[in-house]
Amino acid sequence: MTKLFASALMGVVALTLATAATAMTKETRATYNAAVDKATANYKMARGMCDSLHGNDKNVCVEEAKAVEKRAKADAKAHYKHTRKAWTAARIAAADADYSVAKAKCGGRSGNDKNVCVEEAKAVHTKAVGEAKADKKVSDARVEAREDTREADYKVAAQKCDALSGADKDACVSAAKAKFGQ
């Protein structure tokens, strides 16, 4: 790929990633749709730059354009849904996109060199997907532990309230419920 096309494509990538990273809070449906439309438009522009290339350079260029679009759309969806599941899916989509680009780059090789390249790409992909899934499990476990701790702390506070009677007990139980979100 020529340096001109590579630098133009990297400019589109940087613009797309900067746009996707601007909003770190939950987005509205309109913002989500705008981000998806922008990702599609950026893909079409980047894809158009690939038309003058030939052979493996063109394949790599097209895969890079698709990868940028896939990452941007997955990030937009994660921002819109704002759940651990959506963030994990975005990380997996990015790993899939990177894997597609890596396989395309391997297409220009032959023989054992190509086989090694594909296996390396597959290993990187497997690692990235595994880390995304593991991080989600760790996050889920931490949330569950916090909930269990809060429940146990509430039970202790409620037990302390049993020593009281009447209005004092009612106030103690109400305070414990408010403190521990019960």
PDB file of C-alpha atoms in Angstrom:
ATOM      1  CA  MET A   1       0.000   0.000   0.000  1.00  0.00           C
ATOM      2  CA  THR A   2       1.387   3.389  -0.846  1.00  0.00           C
ATOM      3  CA  LYS A   3       2.305   5.811   1.898  1.00  0.00           C
ATOM      4  CA  LEU A   4      -0.356   8.262   0.707  1.00  0.00           C
ATOM      5  CA  PHE A   5      -3.154   5.716   1.053  1.00  0.00           C
ATOM      6  CA  ALA A   6      -1.795   4.414   4.336  1.00  0.00           C
ATOM      7  CA  SER A   7      -1.628   7.890   5.854  1.00  0.00           C
ATOM      8  CA  ALA A   8      -5.106   8.787   4.564  1.00  0.00           C
ATOM      9  CA  LEU A   9      -6.526   5.561   5.949  1.00  0.00           C
ATOM     10  CA  MET A  10      -4.849   6.157   9.310  1.00  0.00           C
ATOM     11  CA  GLY A  11      -6.384   9.647   9.331  1.00  0.00           C
ATOM     12  CA  VAL A  12      -9.839   8.143   8.882  1.00  0.00           C
ATOM     13  CA  VAL A  13      -9.078   5.590  11.610  1.00  0.00           C
ATOM     14  CA  ALA A  14      -7.936   8.307  14.012  1.00  0.00           C
ATOM     15  CA  LEU A  15     -10.998  10.447  13.276  1.00  0.00           C
ATOM     16  CA  THR A  16     -13.350   7.516  13.800  1.00  0.00           C
ATOM     17  CA  LEU A  17     -11.713   6.431  17.053  1.00  0.00           C
ATOM     18  CA  ALA A  18     -11.656   9.997  18.375  1.00  0.00           C
ATOM     19  CA  THR A  19     -15.345  10.373  17.585  1.00  0.00           C
ATOM     20  CA  ALA A  20     -16.195   7.077  19.266  1.00  0.00           C
ATOM     21  CA  ALA A  21     -14.171   7.934  22.364  1.00  0.00           C
ATOM     22  CA  THR A  22     -15.729  11.349  22.954  1.00  0.00           C
ATOM     23  CA  ALA A  23     -18.802  10.033  24.732  1.00  0.00           C
ATOM     24  CA  MET A  24     -18.086   7.828  27.718  1.00  0.00           C
ATOM     25  CA  THR A  25     -21.617   7.934  29.108  1.00  0.00           C
ATOM     26  CA  LYS A  26     -24.809   6.315  27.963  1.00  0.00           C
ATOM     27  CA  GLU A  27     -25.898   7.709  24.640  1.00  0.00           C
ATOM     28  CA  THR A  28     -29.319   8.475  23.272  1.00  0.00           C
ATOM     29  CA  ARG A  29     -30.758   6.555  20.350  1.00  0.00           C
ATOM     30  CA  ALA A  30     -30.175   9.551  18.048  1.00  0.00           C
ATOM     31  CA  THR A  31     -26.514   9.771  19.082  1.00  0.00           C
ATOM     32  CA  TYR A  32     -26.130   6.051  18.517  1.00  0.00           C
ATOM     33  CA  ASN A  33     -27.690   6.276  15.039  1.00  0.00           C
ATOM     34  CA  ALA A  34     -25.441   9.231  14.188  1.00  0.00           C
ATOM     35  CA  ALA A  35     -22.352   7.279  15.269  1.00  0.00           C
ATOM     36  CA  VAL A  36     -23.389   4.282  13.161  1.00  0.00           C
ATOM     37  CA  ASP A  37     -24.054   6.517  10.152  1.00  0.00           C
ATOM     38  CA  LYS A  38     -20.673   8.210  10.599  1.00  0.00           C
ATOM     39  CA  ALA A  39     -18.949   4.817  10.800  1.00  0.00           C
ATOM     40  CA  THR A  40     -20.649   3.760   7.568  1.00  0.00           C
ATOM     41  CA  ALA A  41     -19.689   7.012   5.830  1.00  0.00           C
ATOM     42  CA  ASN A  42     -16.078   6.691   7.018  1.00  0.00           C
ATOM     43  CA  TYR A  43     -16.016   3.101   5.759  1.00  0.00           C
ATOM     44  CA  LYS A  44     -17.245   4.148   2.326  1.00  0.00           C
ATOM     45  CA  MET A  45     -14.618   6.881   2.139  1.00  0.00           C
ATOM     46  CA  ALA A  46     -11.814   4.556   3.251  1.00  0.00           C
ATOM     47  CA  ARG A  47     -13.086   1.807   0.937  1.00  0.00           C
ATOM     48  CA  GLY A  48     -13.020   4.243  -1.968  1.00  0.00           C
ATOM     49  CA  MET A  49      -9.327   4.871  -1.328  1.00  0.00           C
ATOM     50  CA  CYS A  50      -8.697   1.150  -1.789  1.00  0.00           C
ATOM     51  CA  ASP A  51     -10.083   1.012  -5.334  1.00  0.00           C
ATOM     52  CA  SER A  52      -6.870   2.186  -6.967  1.00  0.00           C
ATOM     53  CA  LEU A  53      -4.833  -0.543  -5.257  1.00  0.00           C
ATOM     54  CA  HIS A  54      -4.363  -4.069  -6.580  1.00  0.00           C
ATOM     55  CA  GLY A  55      -3.770  -7.546  -5.242  1.00  0.00           C
ATOM     56  CA  ASN A  56      -3.050  -8.132  -1.590  1.00  0.00           C
ATOM     57  CA  ASP A  57      -2.565  -4.411  -0.922  1.00  0.00           C
ATOM     58  CA  LYS A  58      -6.184  -3.859  -1.942  1.00  0.00           C
ATOM     59  CA  ASN A  59      -7.382  -6.781   0.211  1.00  0.00           C
ATOM     60  CA  VAL A  60      -5.537  -5.407   3.237  1.00  0.00           C
ATOM     61  CA  CYS A  61      -6.878  -1.907   2.605  1.00  0.00           C
ATOM     62  CA  VAL A  62     -10.473  -3.191   2.357  1.00  0.00           C
ATOM     63  CA  GLU A  63     -10.105  -5.282   5.528  1.00  0.00           C
ATOM     64  CA  GLU A  64      -8.668  -2.280   7.400  1.00  0.00           C
ATOM     65  CA  ALA A  65     -11.609  -0.141   6.276  1.00  0.00           C
ATOM     66  CA  LYS A  66     -14.064  -2.848   7.385  1.00  0.00           C
ATOM     67  CA  ALA A  67     -12.249  -3.199  10.710  1.00  0.00           C
ATOM     68  CA  VAL A  68     -12.498   0.515  11.443  1.00  0.00           C
ATOM     69  CA  GLU A  69     -16.219   0.441  10.678  1.00  0.00           C
ATOM     70  CA  LYS A  70     -16.793  -2.678  12.777  1.00  0.00           C
ATOM     71  CA  ARG A  71     -14.933  -1.201  15.778  1.00  0.00           C
ATOM     72  CA  ALA A  72     -16.773   2.118  15.538  1.00  0.00           C
ATOM     73  CA  LYS A  73     -20.183   0.450  15.319  1.00  0.00           C
ATOM     74  CA  ALA A  74     -19.418  -1.892  18.221  1.00  0.00           C
ATOM     75  CA  ASP A  75     -18.201   1.046  20.344  1.00  0.00           C
ATOM     76  CA  ALA A  76     -21.335   3.023  19.491  1.00  0.00           C
ATOM     77  CA  LYS A  77     -23.491   0.079  20.529  1.00  0.00           C
ATOM     78  CA  ALA A  78     -21.552  -0.342  23.763  1.00  0.00           C
ATOM     79  CA  HIS A  79     -21.947   3.350  24.580  1.00  0.00           C
ATOM     80  CA  TYR A  80     -25.657   3.146  23.772  1.00  0.00           C
ATOM     81  CA  LYS A  81     -26.405   0.019  25.797  1.00  0.00           C
ATOM     82  CA  HIS A  82     -23.812   0.805  28.486  1.00  0.00           C
ATOM     83  CA  THR A  83     -23.671  -2.732  29.898  1.00  0.00           C
ATOM     84  CA  ARG A  84     -20.773  -5.061  30.671  1.00  0.00           C
ATOM     85  CA  LYS A  85     -22.134  -7.445  28.053  1.00  0.00           C
ATOM     86  CA  ALA A  86     -22.091  -4.708  25.386  1.00  0.00           C
ATOM     87  CA  TRP A  87     -18.557  -3.604  26.320  1.00  0.00           C
ATOM     88  CA  THR A  88     -17.367  -7.202  26.146  1.00  0.00           C
ATOM     89  CA  ALA A  89     -19.033  -7.612  22.759  1.00  0.00           C
ATOM     90  CA  ALA A  90     -17.261  -4.446  21.560  1.00  0.00           C
ATOM     91  CA  ARG A  91     -13.888  -5.818  22.656  1.00  0.00           C
ATOM     92  CA  ILE A  92     -14.601  -9.114  20.907  1.00  0.00           C
ATOM     93  CA  ALA A  93     -15.696  -7.264  17.751  1.00  0.00           C
ATOM     94  CA  ALA A  94     -12.424  -5.319  17.809  1.00  0.00           C
ATOM     95  CA  ALA A  95     -10.491  -8.579  18.192  1.00  0.00           C
ATOM     96  CA  ASP A  96     -12.418 -10.083  15.270  1.00  0.00           C
ATOM     97  CA  ALA A  97     -11.695  -7.011  13.149  1.00  0.00           C
ATOM     98  CA  ASP A  98      -7.999  -7.129  14.000  1.00  0.00           C
ATOM     99  CA  TYR A  99      -7.942 -10.836  13.151  1.00  0.00           C
ATOM    100  CA  SER A 100      -9.471 -10.190   9.723  1.00  0.00           C
ATOM    101  CA  VAL A 101      -6.852  -7.533   8.985  1.00  0.00           C
ATOM    102  CA  ALA A 102      -4.039  -9.802  10.163  1.00  0.00           C
ATOM    103  CA  LYS A 103      -5.273 -12.654   7.958  1.00  0.00           C
ATOM    104  CA  ALA A 104      -5.444 -10.301   4.979  1.00  0.00           C
ATOM    105  CA  LYS A 105      -1.864  -9.219   5.651  1.00  0.00           C
ATOM    106  CA  CYS A 106      -0.858 -12.882   5.683  1.00  0.00           C
ATOM    107  CA  GLY A 107      -2.416 -13.304   2.223  1.00  0.00           C
ATOM    108  CA  GLY A 108       0.629 -11.769   0.590  1.00  0.00           C
ATOM    109  CA  ARG A 109       2.861 -14.527   1.934  1.00  0.00           C
ATOM    110  CA  SER A 110       3.206 -18.117   0.855  1.00  0.00           C
ATOM    111  CA  GLY A 111       4.112 -21.511   2.211  1.00  0.00           C
ATOM    112  CA  ASN A 112       5.194 -21.960   5.799  1.00  0.00           C
ATOM    113  CA  ASP A 113       5.621 -18.210   6.270  1.00  0.00           C
ATOM    114  CA  LYS A 114       1.897 -17.750   5.520  1.00  0.00           C
ATOM    115  CA  ASN A 115       0.912 -20.624   7.832  1.00  0.00           C
ATOM    116  CA  VAL A 116       2.962 -19.158  10.676  1.00  0.00           C
ATOM    117  CA  CYS A 117       1.484 -15.713  10.062  1.00  0.00           C
ATOM    118  CA  VAL A 118      -2.084 -17.066  10.179  1.00  0.00           C
ATOM    119  CA  GLU A 119      -1.374 -19.053  13.349  1.00  0.00           C
ATOM    120  CA  GLU A 120       0.120 -15.970  15.024  1.00  0.00           C
ATOM    121  CA  ALA A 121      -2.941 -13.934  14.061  1.00  0.00           C
ATOM    122  CA  LYS A 122      -5.216 -16.663  15.407  1.00  0.00           C
ATOM    123  CA  ALA A 123      -3.276 -16.801  18.688  1.00  0.00           C
ATOM    124  CA  VAL A 124      -3.527 -13.025  19.150  1.00  0.00           C
ATOM    125  CA  HIS A 125      -7.261 -13.201  18.402  1.00  0.00           C
ATOM    126  CA  THR A 126      -7.833 -16.069  20.832  1.00  0.00           C
ATOM    127  CA  LYS A 127      -5.930 -14.192  23.551  1.00  0.00           C
ATOM    128  CA  ALA A 128      -7.901 -10.963  23.012  1.00  0.00           C
ATOM    129  CA  VAL A 129     -11.267 -12.747  23.065  1.00  0.00           C
ATOM    130  CA  GLY A 130     -10.268 -14.742  26.155  1.00  0.00           C
ATOM    131  CA  GLU A 131      -9.155 -11.610  27.996  1.00  0.00           C
ATOM    132  CA  ALA A 132     -12.416  -9.828  27.138  1.00  0.00           C
ATOM    133  CA  LYS A 133     -14.475 -12.741  28.446  1.00  0.00           C
ATOM    134  CA  ALA A 134     -12.302 -13.105  31.552  1.00  0.00           C
ATOM    135  CA  ASP A 135     -12.561  -9.395  32.340  1.00  0.00           C
ATOM    136  CA  LYS A 136     -16.360  -9.642  32.122  1.00  0.00           C
ATOM    137  CA  LYS A 137     -16.375 -12.608  34.499  1.00  0.00           C
ATOM    138  CA  VAL A 138     -14.126 -10.765  36.951  1.00  0.00           C
ATOM    139  CA  SER A 139     -16.351  -7.705  36.763  1.00  0.00           C
ATOM    140  CA  ASP A 140     -19.475  -9.812  37.313  1.00  0.00           C
ATOM    141  CA  ALA A 141     -17.838 -11.525  40.305  1.00  0.00           C
ATOM    142  CA  ARG A 142     -16.926  -8.165  41.853  1.00  0.00           C
ATOM    143  CA  VAL A 143     -20.498  -6.923  41.489  1.00  0.00           C
ATOM    144  CA  GLU A 144     -21.818 -10.111  43.067  1.00  0.00           C
ATOM    145  CA  ALA A 145     -19.318  -9.824  45.935  1.00  0.00           C
ATOM    146  CA  ARG A 146     -20.365  -6.220  46.594  1.00  0.00           C
ATOM    147  CA  GLU A 147     -24.014  -7.265  46.682  1.00  0.00           C
ATOM    148  CA  ASP A 148     -23.264 -10.163  49.051  1.00  0.00           C
ATOM    149  CA  THR A 149     -21.237  -7.869  51.320  1.00  0.00           C
ATOM    150  CA  ARG A 150     -24.001  -5.254  51.388  1.00  0.00           C
ATOM    151  CA  GLU A 151     -26.572  -7.931  52.228  1.00  0.00           C
ATOM    152  CA  ALA A 152     -24.393  -9.329  55.033  1.00  0.00           C
ATOM    153  CA  ASP A 153     -23.768  -5.828  56.442  1.00  0.00           C
ATOM    154  CA  TYR A 154     -27.511  -5.147  56.385  1.00  0.00           C
ATOM    155  CA  LYS A 155     -28.217  -8.360  58.283  1.00  0.00           C
ATOM    156  CA  VAL A 156     -25.692  -7.363  60.973  1.00  0.00           C
ATOM    157  CA  ALA A 157     -27.241  -3.890  61.270  1.00  0.00           C
ATOM    158  CA  ALA A 158     -30.759  -5.359  61.443  1.00  0.00           C
ATOM    159  CA  GLN A 159     -29.614  -7.805  64.125  1.00  0.00           C
ATOM    160  CA  LYS A 160     -28.284  -4.874  66.177  1.00  0.00           C
ATOM    161  CA  CYS A 161     -31.694  -3.216  65.858  1.00  0.00           C
ATOM    162  CA  ASP A 162     -33.380  -6.246  67.461  1.00  0.00           C
ATOM    163  CA  ALA A 163     -31.987  -5.152  70.837  1.00  0.00           C
ATOM    164  CA  LEU A 164     -34.141  -2.011  70.606  1.00  0.00           C
ATOM    165  CA  SER A 165     -37.903  -1.672  70.820  1.00  0.00           C
ATOM    166  CA  GLY A 166     -40.678   0.596  69.612  1.00  0.00           C
ATOM    167  CA  ALA A 167     -39.876   3.763  67.718  1.00  0.00           C
ATOM    168  CA  ASP A 168     -36.127   3.352  68.308  1.00  0.00           C
ATOM    169  CA  LYS A 169     -36.197  -0.054  66.641  1.00  0.00           C
ATOM    170  CA  ASP A 170     -38.256   1.260  63.715  1.00  0.00           C
ATOM    171  CA  ALA A 171     -35.823   4.159  63.228  1.00  0.00           C
ATOM    172  CA  CYS A 172     -32.833   1.809  63.458  1.00  0.00           C
ATOM    173  CA  VAL A 173     -34.300  -0.602  60.872  1.00  0.00           C
ATOM    174  CA  SER A 174     -35.196   2.292  58.552  1.00  0.00           C
ATOM    175  CA  ALA A 175     -31.683   3.708  58.841  1.00  0.00           C
ATOM    176  CA  ALA A 176     -30.153   0.276  58.123  1.00  0.00           C
ATOM    177  CA  LYS A 177     -32.382  -0.199  55.086  1.00  0.00           C
ATOM    178  CA  ALA A 178     -31.471   3.226  53.748  1.00  0.00           C
ATOM    179  CA  LYS A 179     -27.764   2.716  54.369  1.00  0.00           C
ATOM    180  CA  PHE A 180     -27.590  -0.706  52.718  1.00  0.00           C
ATOM    181  CA  GLY A 181     -30.124  -0.168  49.929  1.00  0.00           C
ATOM    182  CA  GLN A 182     -32.713  -2.647  51.131  1.00  0.00           C
TER     183      GLN A 182
END
